[in-house]
Every structure is written in C-alpha cells, then in structure tokens.
Amino acid sequence: MYAQLVETGATRLRAMEEMDPQERAFQSRVDDGIKIEAKDWMPEAYRKTLVRQISQHAHSEIVGQLPEGNWVTRAPTLERKAVLLAKIQDEAGHGLYLYSAAETLGVSRDQMLGDLHSGKAKYSSIFNYPTLSWADIGMIGWLVDGSAIINQVPLCRCSYGPYARAMVRVCKEESFHQRQGYDILLKLCNGTPEQKQMAQDALNRWWWPALMMFGPSDGDSPNSAQSMQWRIKLFSNDELRQKMVDQTVPQAEYLGLTIPDPKLKWNEERGHYDFGEIDWSEFYNVIQGNGPCNRDRLRTRVKAWDDGAWFRNALVAHADKQADKQAQQAAA
Ligand code: FAQ
C-alpha cells in the first residue's frame, strides 16, 4: 500500500540518499521503530504534521462531546444518563491528553484553541451531524467510537512517543464507549418494532458519515504517503476503512439491522466486503464548514469558552496569589 501511495504521486517522497545526514539518521530511527521524543531533533515538516494531526484529533474529542451532550437530559434511564455522562467526560480527558501531547511540540494550548475557535483548525467531519434520536447515541458509540478505535489502536505504535503513549489510555476508554453504544442498540433492536425502526433510521443516517471519518481515498490523500514514511500513520485511510466495514457488517447482522448500501457484498476472492462509492462531495462540503451542524458546533464551543473566562481567571488569580505567598515565605 505504501508503495502504491508513492506511485500515485500524492506526495513525492525523498529517498534516503537525497536526505542530509541528520534527516537520514532520523529516518533510520523511525524505520527501526525507535520512538522520537520531544527533545530529539526532528524535521520541521514532521513537527508540523504532528501538530496538525494531534491538534485536529484533540479538537475532535472536544467538539465530539457536543452531539452526545445534547442527550444527557433526555437519556431514557438514570443508569444510561450516568454512563453517558461518564463517556462524555472521558472524551474531555482525551482532548486534554492530546493537547498536552501537541504542546510538547512547541505549540501553545491558547494557539490551538484560537485556531479551533476561529474556524481555521479542522476537527472530525462526523461531529457535524445532528443527534436526532436516542438511537443516534447508540450509533455514535458503536460506529464513531468503533471507527476511532480502528484508527487509533495503530497510533499506539506511531513514531512520536508522547502521542503514542496518550493513545494507549484513550483506546482502552474508547473500547468501553463502543460497547456502551452497542448495548444501547441491542436493547432497541430487541425492543418494540418502533424502537428497532429508530435504530435502523439512525444507521441509515450515520453509516456513510462514519466511513468518511477515515479521510479521503488513498489516491486523494495529500498527507498519507509522507505520514506513513514517518510512521505517524501506520495504515492508509482505505485500509482502515476496509477494516471498519469488515468488522462492522457481522455486528449489524447480529443486531438485525440493514447497512444502507446495496453494493455491500462479501468478496470471497479478496477476503473482504466490497462496498459502494462514498459521496466525496458531501465529505468535502462538511470539512469546508458547510455540514448540517458546523456553524452550531463552533458557536456552542466558542460560547462555552467565553462563558468559562471567569473560572479560568479565578484559577490564575489563585495561582498568582499562591506564588506571591511562597515568594514572601522564601524571602523571610
Ligand atoms: N474530518 O491527507 P489526509 C473520535 C482532512 S476522534 C475532517 O488523509 P491525514 C473520538 C485532513 O485533516 C476522531 N477532516 O489527512 C470520539 C486533511 O486536511 P489538512 C478523530 C478530515 O491527516 C468519539 C485533508 O482532509 N480522530 O472520534 C477528515 O493524513 C465519539 C486531507 O486528508 C483522529 O483525528 C475527517 N474525517 O489523515 C469523540 C485520529 N479526514 O489538515 C467523541 C487521528 C481527513 O491537510 C465521541 N487522525 N481530513 O487541512 C488521523 O488518523 C488522520 O488525521 C486522518 C486524516 C485519518 C483523520
């Protein structure tokens, strides 16, 4: 796949002999599976790519709380509400580990948040879709966390140490999230015909956006070839998407739900499911800010930030006071 990516010319990669000695030594360490740490020398483009990916990932975790937050007050039982609240809090924690990992690369949290709030930085396309029914919360856990796990388990082995280590805990928590989503759907699919229909309707709306989470097809992915050479990505977008389809189809069958793709079919020769063409115009429309909820998500996020200003100021005031006290004690 890597060779194929290079052949597509998505990015022209430099061979070892074209690199200067420092860069060659760096690439050899990456090839040998040695982790790159914050204080190690790294090519500027490697640093920038990591900042881009990790900060987008962090923003996704933070904005990703909003579609689920919409259902906290309407969860059908106290237990479901408690589980959903815990899950949403986990996502906030993931965002914080990831911002910390990005900070090790010399970018400040204020800068990253500024880019999110101004609309300059991306976050995952999936969070620009509305959560219209309780079944949508099941779909987010099953399909969105499910896709996130498929994407993120390999990242535990990526070349940048702080990112790889953050991913270990994130993946453990995402597994719990995926199970809670599937559990919601099991209940609905074994419930009344109306509940099962609610689950089917949610699957019809979430299936294709979930496949888009993995990013453009390999031939159209400008960053993949270089990111794979640097082992920031270990698998291509299409490889991970295929894995998601192969893993999810039997789970849908167990629920008794129909995946909304007439072209979905097991291919004995390939040992994989074939599936229909993704509507890439929808994907690009969403990542350019024109999805069903982009404006609402950003507005809500900016308002939450502005509303929290008094609290951040209070924390800093307390920290300043403590520092003054310690300085006075040291001087006495
Ligand atoms: N949405 O060249 P590529 C979660 C952009 S966490 C928006 O293929 P790359 C947890 C891409 O940034 C979900 N933009 O890019 C949760 C690039 O734009 P740029 C997030 C997308 O980076 C669950 C351009 O298209 N996970 O769900 C998307 O090599 C439930 C060209 O694409 C991660 O971020 C997209 N879907 O590959 C939370 C995982 N796809 O920057 C709450 C880490 C592509 O050049 C509730 N990230 N773009 O302007 C990755 O693995 C990669 O960054 C990819 C994209 C695979 C997402």
mmCIF file of C-alpha atoms and ligand atoms in Angstrom:
data_model
loop_
_atom_site.group_PDB
_atom_site.id
_atom_site.type_symbol
_atom_site.label_atom_id
_atom_site.label_comp_id
_atom_site.label_asym_id
_atom_site.label_seq_id
_atom_site.Cartn_x
_atom_site.Cartn_y
_atom_site.Cartn_z
ATOM 1 C CA MET A 1 0.000 0.000 0.000
ATOM 2 C CA TYR A 2 2.840 2.351 0.914
ATOM 3 C CA ALA A 3 4.476 1.743 -2.481
ATOM 4 C CA GLN A 4 1.122 2.294 -4.136
ATOM 5 C CA LEU A 5 0.729 5.633 -2.346
ATOM 6 C CA VAL A 6 4.132 6.719 -3.554
ATOM 7 C CA GLU A 7 3.267 5.696 -7.101
ATOM 8 C CA THR A 8 0.075 7.744 -7.086
ATOM 9 C CA GLY A 9 2.301 10.765 -6.645
ATOM 10 C CA ALA A 10 0.106 12.036 -3.765
ATOM 11 C CA THR A 11 3.391 13.280 -2.298
ATOM 12 C CA ARG A 12 6.842 12.882 -3.735
ATOM 13 C CA LEU A 13 8.866 11.219 -1.030
ATOM 14 C CA ARG A 14 12.581 11.695 -0.780
ATOM 15 C CA ALA A 15 14.759 8.601 -0.816
ATOM 16 C CA MET A 16 17.344 8.122 1.953
ATOM 17 C CA GLU A 17 20.210 9.166 -0.324
ATOM 18 C CA GLU A 18 18.530 12.527 -1.014
ATOM 19 C CA MET A 19 18.353 13.368 2.719
ATOM 20 C CA ASP A 20 21.018 15.215 4.671
ATOM 21 C CA PRO A 21 22.836 13.127 7.326
ATOM 22 C CA GLN A 22 20.723 14.402 10.235
ATOM 23 C CA GLU A 23 17.478 13.623 8.453
ATOM 24 C CA ARG A 24 18.786 10.224 7.350
ATOM 25 C CA ALA A 25 19.650 9.336 10.958
ATOM 26 C CA PHE A 26 16.162 10.458 11.995
ATOM 27 C CA GLN A 27 14.500 8.320 9.298
ATOM 28 C CA SER A 28 16.625 5.291 10.294
ATOM 29 C CA ARG A 29 15.446 5.614 13.902
ATOM 30 C CA VAL A 30 11.851 5.801 12.727
ATOM 31 C CA ASP A 31 12.357 2.779 10.448
ATOM 32 C CA ASP A 32 13.849 0.832 13.365
ATOM 33 C CA GLY A 33 10.748 1.540 15.472
ATOM 34 C CA ILE A 34 12.609 3.801 17.934
ATOM 35 C CA LYS A 35 10.315 6.445 19.404
ATOM 36 C CA ILE A 36 11.033 10.112 18.732
ATOM 37 C CA GLU A 37 10.782 12.170 21.921
ATOM 38 C CA ALA A 38 10.033 15.872 22.382
ATOM 39 C CA LYS A 39 13.649 16.982 22.790
ATOM 40 C CA ASP A 40 15.015 14.889 19.902
ATOM 41 C CA TRP A 41 15.914 16.554 16.629
ATOM 42 C CA MET A 42 13.137 16.218 14.062
ATOM 43 C CA PRO A 43 12.492 17.673 10.599
ATOM 44 C CA GLU A 44 10.356 20.799 10.793
ATOM 45 C CA ALA A 45 7.790 19.225 8.462
ATOM 46 C CA TYR A 46 7.489 16.182 10.782
ATOM 47 C CA ARG A 47 6.814 18.528 13.717
ATOM 48 C CA LYS A 48 4.235 20.483 11.722
ATOM 49 C CA THR A 49 2.453 17.333 10.538
ATOM 50 C CA LEU A 50 2.224 16.048 14.087
ATOM 51 C CA VAL A 51 0.913 19.372 15.398
ATOM 52 C CA ARG A 52 -1.703 19.357 12.642
ATOM 53 C CA GLN A 53 -2.854 15.795 13.260
ATOM 54 C CA ILE A 54 -2.698 15.810 17.073
ATOM 55 C CA SER A 55 -4.424 19.177 17.414
ATOM 56 C CA GLN A 56 -7.164 18.136 14.961
ATOM 57 C CA HIS A 57 -7.542 14.955 16.944
ATOM 58 C CA ALA A 58 -7.774 16.908 20.242
ATOM 59 C CA HIS A 59 -10.355 19.283 18.759
ATOM 60 C CA SER A 60 -12.396 16.255 17.604
ATOM 61 C CA GLU A 61 -12.510 14.878 21.121
ATOM 62 C CA ILE A 62 -13.653 18.243 22.484
ATOM 63 C CA VAL A 63 -16.233 19.080 19.794
ATOM 64 C CA GLY A 64 -17.265 15.400 19.828
ATOM 65 C CA GLN A 65 -18.800 15.946 23.257
ATOM 66 C CA LEU A 66 -21.459 18.234 21.817
ATOM 67 C CA PRO A 67 -23.666 15.798 19.836
ATOM 68 C CA GLU A 68 -23.811 13.463 22.842
ATOM 69 C CA GLY A 69 -24.196 16.289 25.358
ATOM 70 C CA ASN A 70 -27.432 17.034 23.563
ATOM 71 C CA TRP A 71 -28.891 13.803 25.047
ATOM 72 C CA VAL A 72 -27.716 13.949 28.673
ATOM 73 C CA THR A 73 -31.010 15.410 29.888
ATOM 74 C CA ARG A 74 -33.044 13.036 27.726
ATOM 75 C CA ALA A 75 -31.313 9.689 28.344
ATOM 76 C CA PRO A 76 -34.082 7.124 28.965
ATOM 77 C CA THR A 77 -32.936 5.923 32.421
ATOM 78 C CA LEU A 78 -30.778 7.174 35.284
ATOM 79 C CA GLU A 79 -28.219 4.468 34.525
ATOM 80 C CA ARG A 80 -27.988 5.428 30.845
ATOM 81 C CA LYS A 81 -27.579 9.066 31.893
ATOM 82 C CA ALA A 82 -24.738 8.219 34.304
ATOM 83 C CA VAL A 83 -22.957 6.109 31.675
ATOM 84 C CA LEU A 84 -23.354 8.788 29.010
ATOM 85 C CA LEU A 85 -22.045 11.485 31.347
ATOM 86 C CA ALA A 86 -19.000 9.343 32.183
ATOM 87 C CA LYS A 87 -18.335 8.741 28.495
ATOM 88 C CA ILE A 88 -18.549 12.436 27.644
ATOM 89 C CA GLN A 89 -16.148 13.234 30.491
ATOM 90 C CA ASP A 90 -13.731 10.631 29.100
ATOM 91 C CA GLU A 91 -13.784 12.458 25.754
ATOM 92 C CA ALA A 92 -12.864 15.706 27.515
ATOM 93 C CA GLY A 93 -9.956 13.866 29.139
ATOM 94 C CA HIS A 94 -8.804 12.573 25.739
ATOM 95 C CA GLY A 95 -8.807 16.118 24.416
ATOM 96 C CA LEU A 96 -6.629 17.228 27.328
ATOM 97 C CA TYR A 97 -4.035 14.431 26.896
ATOM 98 C CA LEU A 98 -3.865 15.252 23.217
ATOM 99 C CA TYR A 99 -3.443 18.999 23.754
ATOM 100 C CA SER A 100 -0.627 18.128 26.181
ATOM 101 C CA ALA A 101 0.988 15.852 23.586
ATOM 102 C CA ALA A 102 0.806 18.651 20.998
ATOM 103 C CA GLU A 103 2.263 21.161 23.481
ATOM 104 C CA THR A 104 5.451 19.057 23.671
ATOM 105 C CA LEU A 105 5.987 20.104 20.038
ATOM 106 C CA GLY A 106 6.192 23.784 20.940
ATOM 107 C CA VAL A 107 2.656 24.931 20.206
ATOM 108 C CA SER A 108 0.623 26.545 22.987
ATOM 109 C CA ARG A 109 -2.849 25.461 24.013
ATOM 110 C CA ASP A 110 -4.102 29.027 23.552
ATOM 111 C CA GLN A 111 -2.852 28.960 19.982
ATOM 112 C CA MET A 112 -4.565 25.628 19.240
ATOM 113 C CA LEU A 113 -7.832 26.735 20.820
ATOM 114 C CA GLY A 114 -7.627 30.064 18.991
ATOM 115 C CA ASP A 115 -7.359 28.159 15.695
ATOM 116 C CA LEU A 116 -10.341 25.978 16.603
ATOM 117 C CA HIS A 117 -12.486 28.926 17.634
ATOM 118 C CA SER A 118 -11.641 30.999 14.573
ATOM 119 C CA GLY A 119 -12.639 28.089 12.310
ATOM 120 C CA LYS A 120 -9.064 27.731 10.987
ATOM 121 C CA ALA A 121 -8.427 24.294 12.506
ATOM 122 C CA LYS A 122 -10.281 21.173 11.461
ATOM 123 C CA TYR A 123 -11.983 18.587 13.645
ATOM 124 C CA SER A 124 -13.565 15.314 12.555
ATOM 125 C CA SER A 125 -16.318 15.674 9.959
ATOM 126 C CA ILE A 126 -18.508 13.217 11.877
ATOM 127 C CA PHE A 127 -19.331 15.695 14.628
ATOM 128 C CA ASN A 128 -21.130 17.987 12.211
ATOM 129 C CA TYR A 129 -24.144 15.679 12.028
ATOM 130 C CA PRO A 130 -27.155 16.041 14.350
ATOM 131 C CA THR A 131 -28.249 13.545 17.019
ATOM 132 C CA LEU A 132 -31.976 13.331 16.331
ATOM 133 C CA SER A 133 -32.981 10.330 18.453
ATOM 134 C CA TRP A 134 -31.688 8.205 21.354
ATOM 135 C CA ALA A 135 -30.589 5.602 18.779
ATOM 136 C CA ASP A 136 -28.089 8.175 17.459
ATOM 137 C CA ILE A 137 -26.274 7.941 20.795
ATOM 138 C CA GLY A 138 -26.009 4.193 20.231
ATOM 139 C CA MET A 139 -24.672 4.841 16.720
ATOM 140 C CA ILE A 140 -22.015 7.264 17.985
ATOM 141 C CA GLY A 141 -20.718 4.653 20.423
ATOM 142 C CA TRP A 142 -20.909 1.735 18.011
ATOM 143 C CA LEU A 143 -19.814 3.333 14.731
ATOM 144 C CA VAL A 144 -17.942 6.513 15.714
ATOM 145 C CA ASP A 145 -16.026 5.167 18.703
ATOM 146 C CA GLY A 146 -15.701 1.888 16.786
ATOM 147 C CA SER A 147 -14.041 3.717 13.882
ATOM 148 C CA ALA A 148 -11.947 5.787 16.275
ATOM 149 C CA ILE A 149 -10.572 2.569 17.824
ATOM 150 C CA ILE A 150 -9.669 1.095 14.426
ATOM 151 C CA ASN A 151 -7.844 4.317 13.565
ATOM 152 C CA GLN A 152 -6.209 4.796 16.957
ATOM 153 C CA VAL A 153 -5.001 1.337 18.002
ATOM 154 C CA PRO A 154 -2.183 1.518 15.400
ATOM 155 C CA LEU A 155 -1.378 5.048 16.624
ATOM 156 C CA CYS A 156 -0.255 3.484 19.950
ATOM 157 C CA ARG A 157 2.742 2.316 17.886
ATOM 158 C CA CYS A 158 3.326 5.569 15.990
ATOM 159 C CA SER A 159 6.772 7.146 15.929
ATOM 160 C CA TYR A 160 6.140 10.094 18.260
ATOM 161 C CA GLY A 161 6.397 8.953 21.891
ATOM 162 C CA PRO A 162 4.019 11.420 23.627
ATOM 163 C CA TYR A 163 1.265 10.799 21.020
ATOM 164 C CA ALA A 164 1.714 7.018 21.107
ATOM 165 C CA ARG A 165 1.546 6.923 24.906
ATOM 166 C CA ALA A 166 -1.542 9.159 25.063
ATOM 167 C CA MET A 167 -3.264 6.759 22.655
ATOM 168 C CA VAL A 168 -2.863 3.740 24.948
ATOM 169 C CA ARG A 169 -5.267 5.030 27.567
ATOM 170 C CA VAL A 170 -7.542 6.661 25.003
ATOM 171 C CA CYS A 171 -8.012 3.320 23.224
ATOM 172 C CA LYS A 172 -8.901 1.484 26.431
ATOM 173 C CA GLU A 173 -11.612 4.030 27.155
ATOM 174 C CA GLU A 174 -12.879 4.035 23.561
ATOM 175 C CA SER A 175 -13.454 0.275 23.831
ATOM 176 C CA PHE A 176 -15.808 0.854 26.746
ATOM 177 C CA HIS A 177 -17.542 3.595 24.727
ATOM 178 C CA GLN A 178 -18.038 1.295 21.782
ATOM 179 C CA ARG A 179 -19.569 -1.383 23.996
ATOM 180 C CA GLN A 180 -21.970 1.093 25.607
ATOM 181 C CA GLY A 181 -23.147 2.188 22.150
ATOM 182 C CA TYR A 182 -23.676 -1.390 21.031
ATOM 183 C CA ASP A 183 -25.534 -2.120 24.264
ATOM 184 C CA ILE A 184 -27.960 0.741 23.588
ATOM 185 C CA LEU A 185 -28.612 -0.670 20.130
ATOM 186 C CA LEU A 186 -29.033 -4.243 21.374
ATOM 187 C CA LYS A 187 -31.757 -3.017 23.702
ATOM 188 C CA LEU A 188 -33.503 -1.058 20.952
ATOM 189 C CA CYS A 189 -33.233 -3.854 18.395
ATOM 190 C CA ASN A 190 -34.712 -6.351 20.855
ATOM 191 C CA GLY A 191 -37.443 -3.891 21.835
ATOM 192 C CA THR A 192 -40.624 -2.813 20.071
ATOM 193 C CA PRO A 193 -40.825 -2.566 16.245
ATOM 194 C CA GLU A 194 -40.781 1.241 16.655
ATOM 195 C CA GLN A 195 -37.549 1.062 18.654
ATOM 196 C CA LYS A 196 -35.935 -1.201 16.075
ATOM 197 C CA GLN A 197 -37.043 1.186 13.330
ATOM 198 C CA MET A 198 -35.470 4.053 15.269
ATOM 199 C CA ALA A 199 -32.173 2.136 15.272
ATOM 200 C CA GLN A 200 -32.438 1.409 11.532
ATOM 201 C CA ASP A 201 -33.174 5.064 10.788
ATOM 202 C CA ALA A 202 -30.119 6.093 12.807
ATOM 203 C CA LEU A 203 -27.916 3.563 10.984
ATOM 204 C CA ASN A 204 -29.169 4.909 7.638
ATOM 205 C CA ARG A 205 -28.003 8.390 8.629
ATOM 206 C CA TRP A 206 -24.683 7.502 10.344
ATOM 207 C CA TRP A 207 -23.244 4.743 8.148
ATOM 208 C CA TRP A 208 -21.774 6.837 5.329
ATOM 209 C CA PRO A 209 -20.513 9.705 7.535
ATOM 210 C CA ALA A 210 -18.783 7.052 9.719
ATOM 211 C CA LEU A 211 -16.958 5.702 6.650
ATOM 212 C CA MET A 212 -15.882 9.262 5.801
ATOM 213 C CA MET A 213 -14.154 9.605 9.190
ATOM 214 C CA PHE A 214 -11.136 7.738 7.777
ATOM 215 C CA GLY A 215 -10.431 10.578 5.354
ATOM 216 C CA PRO A 216 -10.179 10.738 1.558
ATOM 217 C CA SER A 217 -9.314 7.695 -0.555
ATOM 218 C CA ASP A 218 -5.615 6.939 -0.693
ATOM 219 C CA GLY A 219 -5.108 8.448 -4.137
ATOM 220 C CA ASP A 220 -6.651 11.732 -2.935
ATOM 221 C CA SER A 221 -4.975 11.908 0.472
ATOM 222 C CA PRO A 222 -2.207 14.511 0.247
ATOM 223 C CA ASN A 223 -0.640 13.713 3.628
ATOM 224 C CA SER A 224 -0.714 9.914 3.783
ATOM 225 C CA ALA A 225 2.458 8.925 1.944
ATOM 226 C CA GLN A 226 4.707 11.231 3.959
ATOM 227 C CA SER A 227 2.947 10.424 7.235
ATOM 228 C CA MET A 228 3.440 6.724 6.550
ATOM 229 C CA GLN A 229 7.114 7.184 5.778
ATOM 230 C CA TRP A 230 7.452 8.909 9.157
ATOM 231 C CA ARG A 231 5.249 6.264 10.833
ATOM 232 C CA ILE A 232 2.848 8.942 12.042
ATOM 233 C CA LYS A 233 0.289 6.800 10.221
ATOM 234 C CA LEU A 234 0.811 3.040 10.074
ATOM 235 C CA PHE A 235 -2.055 2.215 7.734
ATOM 236 C CA SER A 236 -3.628 4.101 4.874
ATOM 237 C CA ASN A 237 -7.101 5.657 5.054
ATOM 238 C CA ASP A 238 -8.589 2.995 2.744
ATOM 239 C CA GLU A 239 -7.003 0.092 4.633
ATOM 240 C CA LEU A 240 -8.541 1.282 7.904
ATOM 241 C CA ARG A 241 -11.912 1.974 6.265
ATOM 242 C CA GLN A 242 -11.974 -1.572 4.873
ATOM 243 C CA LYS A 243 -11.190 -2.933 8.316
ATOM 244 C CA MET A 244 -14.105 -0.985 9.769
ATOM 245 C CA VAL A 245 -16.526 -2.369 7.158
ATOM 246 C CA ASP A 246 -15.301 -5.959 7.621
ATOM 247 C CA GLN A 247 -15.603 -5.713 11.381
ATOM 248 C CA THR A 248 -18.952 -3.920 11.496
ATOM 249 C CA VAL A 249 -21.057 -5.872 8.993
ATOM 250 C CA PRO A 250 -21.353 -9.026 11.197
ATOM 251 C CA GLN A 251 -22.208 -6.805 14.174
ATOM 252 C CA ALA A 252 -25.032 -5.189 12.165
ATOM 253 C CA GLU A 253 -26.267 -8.673 11.198
ATOM 254 C CA TYR A 254 -26.355 -9.670 14.858
ATOM 255 C CA LEU A 255 -28.490 -6.605 15.603
ATOM 256 C CA GLY A 256 -30.759 -7.477 12.675
ATOM 257 C CA LEU A 257 -30.089 -4.104 11.024
ATOM 258 C CA THR A 258 -29.516 -3.487 7.313
ATOM 259 C CA ILE A 259 -26.499 -1.474 6.216
ATOM 260 C CA PRO A 260 -27.755 1.150 3.744
ATOM 261 C CA ASP A 261 -25.507 0.076 0.868
ATOM 262 C CA PRO A 262 -26.952 -2.074 -1.953
ATOM 263 C CA LYS A 263 -23.405 -2.761 -3.195
ATOM 264 C CA LEU A 264 -22.228 -4.254 0.095
ATOM 265 C CA LYS A 265 -21.217 -7.853 -0.617
ATOM 266 C CA TRP A 266 -18.706 -10.378 0.716
ATOM 267 C CA ASN A 267 -15.904 -10.889 -1.805
ATOM 268 C CA GLU A 268 -14.534 -14.401 -1.326
ATOM 269 C CA GLU A 269 -11.501 -13.750 -3.501
ATOM 270 C CA ARG A 270 -10.383 -10.620 -1.634
ATOM 271 C CA GLY A 271 -11.456 -11.924 1.758
ATOM 272 C CA HIS A 272 -13.162 -8.569 2.373
ATOM 273 C CA TYR A 273 -16.523 -6.900 1.881
ATOM 274 C CA ASP A 274 -16.928 -4.839 -1.282
ATOM 275 C CA PHE A 275 -18.871 -1.655 -0.665
ATOM 276 C CA GLY A 276 -20.376 1.229 -2.619
ATOM 277 C CA GLU A 277 -18.819 4.548 -3.566
ATOM 278 C CA ILE A 278 -18.651 7.212 -0.867
ATOM 279 C CA ASP A 279 -20.180 10.588 -1.725
ATOM 280 C CA TRP A 280 -16.971 12.576 -1.510
ATOM 281 C CA SER A 281 -18.720 15.823 -2.400
ATOM 282 C CA GLU A 282 -20.594 15.521 0.908
ATOM 283 C CA PHE A 283 -17.326 14.902 2.772
ATOM 284 C CA TYR A 284 -15.566 17.951 1.283
ATOM 285 C CA ASN A 285 -18.640 20.074 1.834
ATOM 286 C CA VAL A 286 -18.629 19.145 5.538
ATOM 287 C CA ILE A 287 -14.905 19.720 6.076
ATOM 288 C CA GLN A 288 -15.198 23.093 4.353
ATOM 289 C CA GLY A 289 -17.644 24.143 7.074
ATOM 290 C CA ASN A 290 -20.959 23.524 5.321
ATOM 291 C CA GLY A 291 -22.228 20.383 7.042
ATOM 292 C CA PRO A 292 -25.599 20.309 8.818
ATOM 293 C CA CYS A 293 -24.191 21.414 12.206
ATOM 294 C CA ASN A 294 -20.774 23.065 11.575
ATOM 295 C CA ARG A 295 -21.897 26.561 12.470
ATOM 296 C CA ASP A 296 -23.852 25.432 15.504
ATOM 297 C CA ARG A 297 -20.942 23.339 16.837
ATOM 298 C CA LEU A 298 -18.478 26.198 16.533
ATOM 299 C CA ARG A 299 -20.880 28.711 18.038
ATOM 300 C CA THR A 300 -21.569 26.427 21.023
ATOM 301 C CA ARG A 301 -17.855 25.762 21.526
ATOM 302 C CA VAL A 302 -16.938 29.472 21.417
ATOM 303 C CA LYS A 303 -19.751 30.331 23.819
ATOM 304 C CA ALA A 304 -18.571 27.646 26.271
ATOM 305 C CA TRP A 305 -15.066 29.116 26.099
ATOM 306 C CA ASP A 306 -16.296 32.676 26.628
ATOM 307 C CA ASP A 307 -18.623 31.640 29.460
ATOM 308 C CA GLY A 308 -15.708 29.883 31.197
ATOM 309 C CA ALA A 309 -13.487 33.001 31.206
ATOM 310 C CA TRP A 310 -14.377 33.962 34.798
ATOM 311 C CA PHE A 311 -13.378 30.485 36.000
ATOM 312 C CA ARG A 312 -10.031 30.471 34.172
ATOM 313 C CA ASN A 313 -9.307 33.965 35.508
ATOM 314 C CA ALA A 314 -10.154 32.837 39.042
ATOM 315 C CA LEU A 315 -7.784 29.862 38.740
ATOM 316 C CA VAL A 316 -4.944 32.073 37.549
ATOM 317 C CA ALA A 317 -5.645 34.645 40.288
ATOM 318 C CA HIS A 318 -5.388 31.891 42.908
ATOM 319 C CA ALA A 319 -2.184 30.556 41.353
ATOM 320 C CA ASP A 320 -0.688 34.095 41.337
ATOM 321 C CA LYS A 321 -1.631 34.578 44.996
ATOM 322 C CA GLN A 322 -0.039 31.255 45.953
ATOM 323 C CA ALA A 323 3.136 32.175 44.087
ATOM 324 C CA ASP A 324 3.304 35.569 45.913
ATOM 325 C CA LYS A 325 2.867 33.825 49.255
ATOM 326 C CA GLN A 326 5.618 31.331 48.506
ATOM 327 C CA ALA A 327 7.960 34.118 47.384
ATOM 328 C CA GLN A 328 7.291 36.044 50.630
ATOM 329 C CA GLN A 329 7.942 32.911 52.722
ATOM 330 C CA ALA A 330 11.190 32.221 50.851
ATOM 331 C CA ALA A 331 12.351 35.831 51.364
ATOM 332 C CA ALA A 332 11.518 35.810 55.130
HETATM 333 N N1 FAQ B 1 -12.743 15.092 9.137
HETATM 334 O O1 FAQ B 1 -4.315 13.719 3.704
HETATM 335 P P1 FAQ B 1 -5.428 13.296 4.593
HETATM 336 C C1 FAQ B 1 -13.194 10.331 17.986
HETATM 337 C C2 FAQ B 1 -8.678 16.301 6.324
HETATM 338 S S1 FAQ B 1 -11.742 11.017 17.491
HETATM 339 C C3 FAQ B 1 -12.190 16.307 8.948
HETATM 340 O O2 FAQ B 1 -5.863 11.892 4.509
HETATM 341 P P2 FAQ B 1 -4.385 12.882 7.259
HETATM 342 C C4 FAQ B 1 -13.402 10.111 19.441
HETATM 343 C C5 FAQ B 1 -7.242 16.192 6.819
HETATM 344 O O3 FAQ B 1 -7.125 16.745 8.087
HETATM 345 C C6 FAQ B 1 -11.941 11.261 15.733
HETATM 346 N N2 FAQ B 1 -11.073 16.470 8.185
HETATM 347 O O4 FAQ B 1 -5.097 13.716 6.117
HETATM 348 C C7 FAQ B 1 -14.777 10.424 19.821
HETATM 349 C C8 FAQ B 1 -6.524 16.942 5.723
HETATM 350 O O5 FAQ B 1 -6.723 18.336 5.919
HETATM 351 P P3 FAQ B 1 -5.495 19.353 6.228
HETATM 352 C C9 FAQ B 1 -10.770 11.950 15.205
HETATM 353 C C10 FAQ B 1 -10.534 15.362 7.631
HETATM 354 O O6 FAQ B 1 -4.222 13.778 8.435
HETATM 355 C C11 FAQ B 1 -15.784 9.511 19.585
HETATM 356 C C12 FAQ B 1 -7.318 16.595 4.484
HETATM 357 O O7 FAQ B 1 -8.596 16.188 4.920
HETATM 358 N N3 FAQ B 1 -9.673 11.036 15.066
HETATM 359 O O8 FAQ B 1 -13.972 10.073 17.150
HETATM 360 C C13 FAQ B 1 -11.071 14.087 7.827
HETATM 361 O O9 FAQ B 1 -3.180 12.181 6.755
HETATM 362 C C14 FAQ B 1 -17.094 9.799 19.963
HETATM 363 C C15 FAQ B 1 -6.658 15.511 3.670
HETATM 364 O O10 FAQ B 1 -6.703 14.228 4.327
HETATM 365 C C16 FAQ B 1 -8.457 11.449 14.678
HETATM 366 O O11 FAQ B 1 -8.229 12.610 14.467
HETATM 367 C C17 FAQ B 1 -12.226 13.975 8.611
HETATM 368 N N4 FAQ B 1 -12.826 12.802 8.852
HETATM 369 O O12 FAQ B 1 -5.459 11.734 7.619
HETATM 370 C C18 FAQ B 1 -15.080 11.616 20.458
HETATM 371 C C19 FAQ B 1 -7.417 10.363 14.564
HETATM 372 N N5 FAQ B 1 -10.316 13.200 7.148
HETATM 373 O O13 FAQ B 1 -5.100 19.117 7.648
HETATM 374 C C20 FAQ B 1 -16.389 11.897 20.855
HETATM 375 C C21 FAQ B 1 -6.061 10.862 14.156
HETATM 376 C C22 FAQ B 1 -9.335 13.895 6.541
HETATM 377 O O14 FAQ B 1 -4.375 18.980 5.279
HETATM 378 C C23 FAQ B 1 -17.393 10.985 20.607
HETATM 379 N N6 FAQ B 1 -6.054 11.413 12.836
HETATM 380 N N7 FAQ B 1 -9.481 15.202 6.836
HETATM 381 O O15 FAQ B 1 -6.071 20.703 6.011
HETATM 382 C C24 FAQ B 1 -5.782 10.685 11.705
HETATM 383 O O16 FAQ B 1 -5.581 9.480 11.755
HETATM 384 C C25 FAQ B 1 -5.698 11.422 10.400
HETATM 385 O O17 FAQ B 1 -5.522 12.794 10.667
HETATM 386 C C26 FAQ B 1 -6.927 11.215 9.471
HETATM 387 C C27 FAQ B 1 -6.705 12.055 8.206
HETATM 388 C C28 FAQ B 1 -7.040 9.766 9.061
HETATM 389 C C29 FAQ B 1 -8.224 11.679 10.144
#
